[in-house]
mmCIF file of C-alpha atoms in Angstrom:
data_model
loop_
_atom_site.group_PDB
_atom_site.id
_atom_site.type_symbol
_atom_site.label_atom_id
_atom_site.label_comp_id
_atom_site.label_asym_id
_atom_site.label_seq_id
_atom_site.Cartn_x
_atom_site.Cartn_y
_atom_site.Cartn_z
ATOM 1 C CA MET J 193 47.782 14.712 55.748
ATOM 2 C CA SER J 194 49.489 13.215 52.407
ATOM 3 C CA GLY J 195 53.012 14.027 51.875
ATOM 4 C CA SER J 196 53.436 16.345 49.626
ATOM 5 C CA ARG J 197 51.033 18.555 51.542
ATOM 6 C CA LYS J 198 53.238 18.474 54.585
ATOM 7 C CA SER J 199 55.728 19.792 52.088
ATOM 8 C CA GLU J 200 54.244 22.353 51.001
ATOM 9 C CA ILE J 201 53.240 23.949 54.430
ATOM 10 C CA VAL J 202 57.357 23.215 55.652
ATOM 11 C CA ASN J 203 58.695 24.977 52.523
ATOM 12 C CA VAL J 204 56.201 27.427 51.322
ATOM 13 C CA TYR J 205 53.895 28.379 54.561
ATOM 14 C CA LEU J 206 56.614 28.375 57.141
ATOM 15 C CA PRO J 207 59.156 29.944 55.825
ATOM 16 C CA MET J 208 56.180 32.478 54.325
ATOM 17 C CA ILE J 209 54.354 33.151 58.684
ATOM 18 C CA ASP J 210 58.886 33.697 59.542
ATOM 19 C CA GLY J 211 59.004 36.538 57.570
ATOM 20 C CA LEU J 212 56.180 38.203 58.728
ATOM 21 C CA ILE J 213 56.532 37.605 62.310
ATOM 22 C CA VAL J 214 60.647 38.792 61.882
ATOM 23 C CA GLN J 215 59.461 41.911 59.508
ATOM 24 C CA ALA J 216 57.082 42.658 62.192
ATOM 25 C CA CYS J 217 59.654 42.192 65.480
ATOM 26 C CA THR J 218 62.053 44.217 62.991
ATOM 27 C CA PHE J 219 59.376 47.534 62.427
ATOM 28 C CA ALA J 220 56.882 47.163 64.871
ATOM 29 C CA ASP J 221 56.703 48.822 68.229
ATOM 30 C CA ASP J 222 56.143 46.829 71.208
ATOM 31 C CA PHE J 223 55.903 43.503 69.376
ATOM 32 C CA PRO J 224 56.312 40.600 70.341
ATOM 33 C CA PRO J 225 54.320 41.341 73.192
ATOM 34 C CA PRO J 226 54.623 39.468 76.587
ATOM 35 C CA THR J 227 52.298 37.187 76.219
ATOM 36 C CA ALA J 228 52.887 36.157 72.479
ATOM 37 C CA GLY J 229 55.217 33.327 73.258
ATOM 38 C CA ILE J 230 57.607 34.749 70.222
ATOM 39 C CA PRO J 231 61.218 35.917 72.176
ATOM 40 C CA PRO J 232 62.472 39.250 70.949
ATOM 41 C CA PHE J 233 65.510 36.781 69.167
ATOM 42 C CA TYR J 234 63.360 35.193 67.344
ATOM 43 C CA LYS J 235 64.762 34.401 64.086
ATOM 44 C CA LEU J 236 67.776 37.041 64.396
ATOM 45 C CA HIS J 237 70.023 35.935 61.357
ATOM 46 C CA PHE J 238 66.604 35.196 59.073
ATOM 47 C CA GLY J 239 67.283 35.036 55.243
ATOM 48 C CA LEU J 240 71.013 35.511 55.833
ATOM 49 C CA GLU J 241 71.394 32.064 53.354
ATOM 50 C CA LYS J 242 70.121 34.557 50.551
ATOM 51 C CA VAL J 243 73.355 35.372 50.193
ATOM 52 C CA HIS J 244 74.758 32.660 48.998
ATOM 53 C CA SER J 245 72.566 31.696 46.329
ATOM 54 C CA ILE J 246 71.758 35.283 44.337
ATOM 55 C CA SER J 247 72.342 34.593 40.723
ATOM 56 C CA ASN J 248 70.437 37.766 39.703
ATOM 57 C CA TRP J 249 69.436 41.152 40.450
ATOM 58 C CA LYS J 250 66.387 40.252 41.920
ATOM 59 C CA ASP J 251 67.793 37.850 43.929
ATOM 60 C CA ALA J 252 69.984 40.783 45.053
ATOM 61 C CA LEU J 253 67.296 42.549 45.984
ATOM 62 C CA ASP J 254 65.458 39.940 48.101
ATOM 63 C CA ALA J 255 69.063 39.293 50.060
ATOM 64 C CA ILE J 256 69.531 43.422 50.823
ATOM 65 C CA ILE J 257 66.291 43.461 52.154
ATOM 66 C CA SER J 258 66.865 40.694 54.770
ATOM 67 C CA LEU J 259 70.369 41.829 55.790
ATOM 68 C CA LEU J 260 68.802 45.491 56.707
ATOM 69 C CA ARG J 261 66.232 43.264 58.783
ATOM 70 C CA CYS J 262 69.368 41.583 60.040
ATOM 71 C CA VAL J 263 71.650 44.869 60.633
ATOM 72 C CA LEU J 264 68.374 46.870 62.400
ATOM 73 C CA ARG J 265 67.246 43.686 64.661
ATOM 74 C CA VAL J 266 70.794 42.435 66.320
ATOM 75 C CA THR J 267 71.807 46.327 66.993
ATOM 76 C CA SER J 268 68.539 46.820 68.326
ATOM 77 C CA ASP J 269 70.215 45.341 71.793
ATOM 78 C CA PRO J 270 73.496 45.159 73.474
ATOM 79 C CA VAL J 271 72.930 40.792 73.765
ATOM 80 C CA PHE J 272 72.267 40.440 70.268
ATOM 81 C CA TYR J 273 74.990 42.846 69.103
ATOM 82 C CA THR J 274 77.549 40.779 71.017
ATOM 83 C CA VAL J 275 75.789 36.981 69.417
ATOM 84 C CA GLY J 276 75.540 38.099 65.972
ATOM 85 C CA LYS J 277 76.798 40.889 64.477
ATOM 86 C CA ALA J 278 79.827 39.008 63.216
ATOM 87 C CA GLU J 279 77.389 36.556 61.272
ATOM 88 C CA VAL J 280 75.864 39.386 60.128
ATOM 89 C CA ALA J 281 79.227 41.661 59.092
ATOM 90 C CA GLY J 282 80.340 37.895 56.921
ATOM 91 C CA ALA J 283 76.917 38.063 55.278
ATOM 92 C CA LEU J 284 77.149 41.915 54.347
ATOM 93 C CA ASP J 285 81.069 40.981 53.138
ATOM 94 C CA ARG J 286 79.240 38.178 50.934
ATOM 95 C CA PHE J 287 76.841 40.475 49.546
ATOM 96 C CA ALA J 288 79.602 42.682 48.599
ATOM 97 C CA VAL J 289 81.131 39.782 46.408
ATOM 98 C CA LYS J 290 77.830 39.017 44.391
ATOM 99 C CA LEU J 291 76.787 42.688 43.504
ATOM 100 C CA VAL J 292 80.735 42.339 41.645
ATOM 101 C CA GLU J 293 80.489 39.174 40.030
ATOM 102 C CA LEU J 294 77.031 40.693 39.128
ATOM 103 C CA GLN J 295 78.364 42.847 37.249
ATOM 104 C CA VAL J 296 81.584 41.513 35.911
ATOM 105 C CA THR J 297 78.734 38.755 34.320
ATOM 106 C CA GLY J 298 76.500 41.111 32.528
ATOM 107 C CA SER J 299 73.194 39.874 34.664
ATOM 108 C CA PRO J 300 70.361 41.052 32.747
ATOM 109 C CA PRO J 301 68.822 43.986 34.586
ATOM 110 C CA SER J 302 65.378 45.027 35.639
ATOM 111 C CA ASP J 303 63.197 46.617 32.923
ATOM 112 C CA GLY J 304 64.158 50.037 32.665
ATOM 113 C CA MET J 305 67.075 50.148 34.691
ATOM 114 C CA THR J 306 70.670 48.563 33.872
ATOM 115 C CA GLU J 307 73.364 46.962 34.741
ATOM 116 C CA GLU J 308 74.969 49.735 36.276
ATOM 117 C CA GLU J 309 71.549 50.865 37.635
ATOM 118 C CA GLU J 310 71.249 47.840 39.240
ATOM 119 C CA TYR J 311 74.681 47.841 40.819
ATOM 120 C CA SER J 312 74.522 51.110 42.065
ATOM 121 C CA HIS J 313 70.785 51.164 43.683
ATOM 122 C CA LEU J 314 72.426 47.578 45.526
ATOM 123 C CA ARG J 315 75.697 49.390 46.988
ATOM 124 C CA LEU J 316 73.567 52.000 47.978
ATOM 125 C CA HIS J 317 71.722 50.499 50.795
ATOM 126 C CA HIS J 318 74.404 47.521 51.188
ATOM 127 C CA ARG J 319 76.566 51.040 52.401
ATOM 128 C CA VAL J 320 74.121 51.998 54.353
ATOM 129 C CA ALA J 321 73.384 48.791 56.081
ATOM 130 C CA THR J 322 76.985 47.918 57.027
ATOM 131 C CA ILE J 323 77.470 52.149 58.534
ATOM 132 C CA MET J 324 73.993 51.211 60.701
ATOM 133 C CA LEU J 325 75.915 47.686 61.803
ATOM 134 C CA HIS J 326 78.675 49.335 62.971
ATOM 135 C CA THR J 327 76.874 52.293 64.388
ATOM 136 C CA LEU J 328 73.362 51.914 65.335
ATOM 137 C CA ALA J 329 74.488 49.820 68.631
ATOM 138 C CA GLU J 330 76.387 52.463 69.838
ATOM 139 C CA GLU J 331 75.745 54.903 72.678
ATOM 140 C CA ASP J 332 78.123 57.160 71.310
ATOM 141 C CA ALA J 333 77.654 59.258 69.027
ATOM 142 C CA THR J 334 80.571 60.028 67.769
ATOM 143 C CA VAL J 335 80.518 56.906 66.230
ATOM 144 C CA HIS J 336 79.565 58.019 62.751
ATOM 145 C CA ASP J 337 81.857 60.283 62.446
ATOM 146 C CA ARG J 338 84.464 57.919 61.262
ATOM 147 C CA TYR J 339 82.445 57.036 58.106
ATOM 148 C CA ILE J 340 82.707 60.346 56.497
ATOM 149 C CA PRO J 341 83.518 58.865 53.379
ATOM 150 C CA ASP J 342 81.017 56.544 53.282
ATOM 151 C CA PHE J 343 78.787 58.966 53.561
ATOM 152 C CA LEU J 344 79.826 60.591 50.998
ATOM 153 C CA LEU J 345 79.922 57.354 49.112
ATOM 154 C CA VAL J 346 75.949 57.111 49.734
ATOM 155 C CA LEU J 347 75.475 60.287 48.951
ATOM 156 C CA GLU J 348 77.330 60.559 45.659
ATOM 157 C CA ARG J 349 75.376 57.085 44.229
ATOM 158 C CA CYS J 350 72.194 59.239 45.936
ATOM 159 C CA GLU J 351 72.323 61.662 43.829
ATOM 160 C CA HIS J 352 73.398 59.302 40.427
ATOM 161 C CA ILE J 353 69.945 57.995 40.820
ATOM 162 C CA ILE J 354 68.535 60.855 41.074
ATOM 163 C CA ASP J 355 70.118 62.328 38.022
ATOM 164 C CA ARG J 356 69.207 59.142 36.654
ATOM 165 C CA ARG J 357 65.216 60.141 36.716
ATOM 166 C CA ALA J 358 65.729 63.480 36.157
ATOM 167 C CA SER J 359 67.363 62.684 32.430
ATOM 168 C CA VAL J 360 63.789 60.146 31.929
ATOM 169 C CA PRO J 361 61.005 61.587 30.145
ATOM 170 C CA GLU J 362 57.817 61.810 32.812
ATOM 171 C CA GLU J 363 56.131 59.617 31.023
ATOM 172 C CA ASP J 364 58.544 56.526 31.763
ATOM 173 C CA LEU J 365 59.253 57.381 34.757
ATOM 174 C CA PRO J 366 57.269 54.259 36.579
ATOM 175 C CA ASN J 367 59.656 51.449 34.947
ATOM 176 C CA ILE J 368 62.623 53.165 36.915
ATOM 177 C CA ARG J 369 61.147 53.763 40.307
ATOM 178 C CA GLY J 370 60.446 49.769 41.712
ATOM 179 C CA PRO J 371 61.236 47.382 42.936
ATOM 180 C CA THR J 372 63.817 49.189 45.200
ATOM 181 C CA LEU J 373 64.352 50.231 48.696
ATOM 182 C CA GLY J 374 63.304 53.901 48.592
ATOM 183 C CA ILE J 375 65.853 56.965 47.910
ATOM 184 C CA LEU J 376 64.691 58.833 50.814
ATOM 185 C CA PRO J 377 66.263 56.291 53.533
ATOM 186 C CA PRO J 378 69.737 56.632 52.856
ATOM 187 C CA LEU J 379 70.001 60.410 52.323
ATOM 188 C CA PHE J 380 67.544 60.671 55.807
ATOM 189 C CA PHE J 381 70.437 59.073 57.321
ATOM 190 C CA VAL J 382 72.775 60.665 55.689
ATOM 191 C CA ALA J 383 71.634 64.231 56.495
ATOM 192 C CA THR J 384 70.878 63.515 60.061
ATOM 193 C CA LYS J 385 73.848 61.453 61.083
ATOM 194 C CA CYS J 386 76.640 62.501 59.178
ATOM 195 C CA ARG J 387 78.236 65.864 60.849
ATOM 196 C CA ASN J 388 80.199 67.235 57.463
ATOM 197 C CA HIS J 389 78.569 70.267 56.989
ATOM 198 C CA THR J 390 78.823 70.010 53.348
ATOM 199 C CA ILE J 391 77.710 66.660 52.765
ATOM 200 C CA ARG J 392 74.841 66.347 55.485
ATOM 201 C CA HIS J 393 73.776 70.225 53.558
ATOM 202 C CA ARG J 394 74.576 67.877 50.274
ATOM 203 C CA ALA J 395 71.610 65.476 51.625
ATOM 204 C CA LEU J 396 69.481 67.427 52.889
ATOM 205 C CA LYS J 397 68.626 69.629 49.550
ATOM 206 C CA LEU J 398 68.865 66.450 47.871
ATOM 207 C CA LEU J 399 66.020 65.364 49.904
ATOM 208 C CA HIS J 400 63.829 67.814 49.405
ATOM 209 C CA GLY J 401 64.662 67.844 45.950
ATOM 210 C CA THR J 402 63.047 64.451 45.402
ATOM 211 C CA LEU J 403 59.155 65.470 45.736
ATOM 212 C CA LEU J 404 58.310 61.937 46.422
ATOM 213 C CA ASN J 405 55.868 59.571 48.631
ATOM 214 C CA GLU J 406 57.733 56.336 49.891
ATOM 215 C CA ARG J 407 54.922 54.825 51.527
ATOM 216 C CA GLU J 408 54.991 55.995 54.804
ATOM 217 C CA TRP J 409 56.586 59.906 54.915
ATOM 218 C CA THR J 410 57.171 62.114 51.943
ATOM 219 C CA SER J 411 60.268 63.986 51.477
ATOM 220 C CA CYS J 412 59.207 66.847 52.649
ATOM 221 C CA MET J 413 57.924 65.023 56.096
ATOM 222 C CA ALA J 414 61.572 63.670 56.291
ATOM 223 C CA THR J 415 63.184 66.493 55.014
ATOM 224 C CA MET J 416 61.329 68.865 58.519
ATOM 225 C CA MET J 417 62.360 66.168 60.787
ATOM 226 C CA ALA J 418 66.139 65.635 59.074
ATOM 227 C CA LYS J 419 66.114 70.087 59.364
ATOM 228 C CA PHE J 420 65.487 70.317 62.344
ATOM 229 C CA VAL J 421 67.851 67.491 63.754
ATOM 230 C CA VAL J 422 70.574 69.852 61.845
ATOM 231 C CA VAL J 423 69.121 73.622 62.167
ATOM 232 C CA GLN J 424 69.396 72.964 65.837
ATOM 233 C CA GLU J 425 72.619 71.001 66.291
ATOM 234 C CA GLU J 426 74.025 74.010 64.518
ATOM 235 C CA LYS J 427 72.592 76.508 66.489
ATOM 236 C CA LEU J 428 73.895 74.413 70.008
ATOM 237 C CA ASN J 429 77.294 73.715 68.859
ATOM 238 C CA GLY J 430 77.546 77.425 67.040
ATOM 239 C CA ILE J 431 79.021 75.875 63.646
ATOM 240 C CA MET J 432 79.861 77.323 60.867
ATOM 241 C CA PRO J 433 80.421 75.967 57.551
ATOM 242 C CA GLY J 434 83.490 74.463 57.082
ATOM 243 C CA ASP J 435 83.619 73.003 60.806
ATOM 244 C CA GLU J 436 85.138 69.599 61.273
ATOM 245 C CA PRO J 437 82.943 66.987 62.995
ATOM 246 C CA ASP J 438 84.996 67.167 66.865
ATOM 247 C CA LEU J 439 83.636 70.201 67.152
ATOM 248 C CA VAL J 440 80.312 68.780 67.250
ATOM 249 C CA LYS J 441 79.882 68.348 71.150
ATOM 250 C CA VAL J 442 75.593 68.572 70.828
ATOM 251 C CA ARG J 443 74.199 66.044 68.841
ATOM 252 C CA LEU J 444 70.299 64.878 68.769
ATOM 253 C CA ARG J 445 69.001 61.455 67.892
ATOM 254 C CA LEU J 446 65.665 61.133 66.759
ATOM 255 C CA HIS J 447 63.297 58.661 69.024
ATOM 256 C CA ASP J 448 59.750 59.061 68.181
ATOM 257 C CA ILE J 449 57.213 61.030 65.659
ATOM 258 C CA ASP J 450 54.065 61.597 65.584
ATOM 259 C CA PHE J 451 52.339 63.305 62.780
ATOM 260 C CA SER J 452 48.655 65.056 63.197
ATOM 261 C CA SER J 453 46.601 65.715 60.386
ATOM 262 C CA SER J 454 43.963 67.020 62.376
ATOM 263 C CA LYS J 455 46.232 69.709 64.567
ATOM 264 C CA HIS J 456 48.799 70.612 61.984
ATOM 265 C CA THR J 457 51.888 69.600 63.946
ATOM 266 C CA MET J 458 54.659 67.350 64.277
ATOM 267 C CA HIS J 459 55.288 65.933 67.492
ATOM 268 C CA LEU J 460 58.980 64.618 67.539
ATOM 269 C CA GLY J 461 60.854 63.312 70.561
ATOM 270 C CA TYR J 462 64.963 62.952 70.839
ATOM 271 C CA PHE J 463 67.755 62.292 72.488
ATOM 272 C CA LEU J 464 70.573 65.367 73.564
ATOM 273 C CA HIS J 465 73.446 63.889 73.258
ATOM 274 C CA VAL J 466 76.826 65.566 74.488
ATOM 275 C CA ASP J 467 80.548 64.401 74.156
ATOM 276 C CA GLY J 468 78.888 61.592 72.561
ATOM 277 C CA LYS J 469 76.935 60.820 75.979
ATOM 278 C CA PRO J 470 72.962 60.957 75.895
ATOM 279 C CA ARG J 471 72.194 63.772 78.652
ATOM 280 C CA GLU J 472 68.383 64.291 78.383
ATOM 281 C CA TYR J 473 65.232 63.339 76.324
ATOM 282 C CA CYS J 474 63.353 66.659 74.568
ATOM 283 C CA CYS J 475 60.202 67.350 72.850
ATOM 284 C CA VAL J 476 58.942 69.757 70.257
ATOM 285 C CA THR J 477 55.761 70.349 68.460
ATOM 286 C CA LEU J 478 56.464 71.879 65.100
ATOM 287 C CA PRO J 479 53.777 73.230 62.350
ATOM 288 C CA TYR J 480 53.250 70.634 59.836
ATOM 289 C CA MET J 481 50.815 70.540 56.762
ATOM 290 C CA SER J 482 49.946 66.859 56.343
ATOM 291 C CA HIS J 483 49.628 65.166 52.377
ATOM 292 C CA PRO J 484 47.083 63.362 51.370
ATOM 293 C CA SER J 485 49.294 60.490 49.959
ATOM 294 C CA VAL J 486 50.189 59.844 53.672
ATOM 295 C CA GLN J 487 46.438 59.413 55.439
ATOM 296 C CA ASN J 488 44.194 56.808 55.411
ATOM 297 C CA ASN J 489 40.542 58.419 55.815
ATOM 298 C CA GLY J 490 42.254 61.897 56.462
ATOM 299 C CA VAL J 491 44.231 60.496 59.195
ATOM 300 C CA ASN J 492 47.870 60.436 59.294
ATOM 301 C CA THR J 493 49.647 56.770 58.848
ATOM 302 C CA LEU J 494 51.570 55.978 61.616
ATOM 303 C CA MET J 495 56.149 55.815 61.533
ATOM 304 C CA SER J 496 57.179 53.160 64.455
ATOM 305 C CA ARG J 497 59.626 54.154 66.451
ATOM 306 C CA LYS J 498 61.877 51.474 64.689
ATOM 307 C CA THR J 499 60.953 52.179 61.713
ATOM 308 C CA LEU J 500 61.970 55.958 62.577
ATOM 309 C CA ARG J 501 65.541 54.224 63.446
ATOM 310 C CA ALA J 502 66.280 52.719 60.736
ATOM 311 C CA CYS J 503 65.984 56.031 59.095
ATOM 312 C CA GLY J 504 62.539 55.004 57.000
ATOM 313 C CA TYR J 505 63.740 51.487 55.576
ATOM 314 C CA SER J 506 60.548 48.820 56.082
ATOM 315 C CA SER J 507 60.538 47.105 53.104
ATOM 316 C CA ILE J 508 60.250 46.755 49.101
ATOM 317 C CA ILE J 509 58.595 49.765 47.362
ATOM 318 C CA LEU J 510 57.348 49.353 44.123
ATOM 319 C CA PHE J 511 55.888 52.967 42.988
ATOM 320 C CA ALA J 512 56.919 56.011 44.132
ATOM 321 C CA PRO J 513 54.888 58.510 43.070
ATOM 322 C CA PRO J 514 55.641 61.992 42.604
ATOM 323 C CA ILE J 515 54.266 64.727 45.382
ATOM 324 C CA ASP J 516 53.760 68.753 45.384
ATOM 325 C CA CYS J 517 55.935 70.366 48.357
ATOM 326 C CA HIS J 518 53.349 70.300 51.420
ATOM 327 C CA CYS J 519 56.084 71.943 53.863
ATOM 328 C CA VAL J 520 54.373 74.764 55.993
ATOM 329 C CA ASP J 521 57.553 77.083 54.618
ATOM 330 C CA HIS J 522 57.794 77.323 51.159
ATOM 331 C CA ASP J 523 60.842 79.749 51.277
ATOM 332 C CA GLU J 524 62.787 77.438 52.681
ATOM 333 C CA PRO J 525 61.453 73.887 51.869
ATOM 334 C CA GLY J 526 61.272 71.877 55.284
ATOM 335 C CA LEU J 527 62.512 74.384 57.470
ATOM 336 C CA CYS J 528 58.577 74.778 59.182
ATOM 337 C CA ARG J 529 59.862 78.080 61.452
ATOM 338 C CA ILE J 530 61.968 76.243 64.325
ATOM 339 C CA GLU J 531 63.721 79.885 65.024
ATOM 340 C CA GLU J 532 60.214 80.220 66.946
ATOM 341 C CA ILE J 533 61.094 77.238 68.805
ATOM 342 C CA ALA J 534 64.696 77.569 69.857
#
């Protein structure tokens, strides 16, 4: 084998293979399998070095994807978290500095975007990644209450992006929809994790109002799941508008989801947390009407437990097509007649 061929394998193909393995480790359930010879901690910090070589907005998007993968992996295991948290936190801090540098130097934006929109989009996902790093590994569900101002910032940046889309002629919308990490994951994250009544309800309303398909799910699917969490927590805690987070004694943490196109149902598994601690695993079946954009030969695409834990994040989205509402109860979008199974 020639020297140039070896160099190509080392510099191009091996990193590409590593990237595919790391992607699978992050988002595929039961991967790596025990017989694969791949340790669960394989390349735990893969891609973190990208924060040091950001010179434009595309570099920054590539870096934040790597950061999110690292956050999700180091928070998935107590040992990983102990070993890897500090390095990931440092990379997140460095990324924030790089974003400011890009904004100050006036780096040319992507087609259909302004510099401010590039910054707002990346800053949004950076803030979500930062909150996740400090909360996903914690067993105590009340840890999210420390980040109410951060949840508000995420929500406001989502509102800004959606307002921008609303002001653009429909024929120009494809030019501003990608590449992106999506708008559904951050809104779903706020709606299901933030217990401030006003903030989470604003996020819930905005989540459904996007009326988009983002790869594995739609805004209606995300709203149905988030609405279940919100409504059940309010019922179990007797929460009224204006109640403070410390009154939320019982919380839900979603674990698994299965959408059945043939049965028109959504099977949702979750853990009940009481006073911050996990108490029991529960499951519920809700009415669900599928959408063609998330089907393959009439069968719903699956959302892994890892992707659900990541609030729908998976990878770059190049296009998010608009959809019509497919919620079961159109009078109350996303409700799915939860009152019947309370």
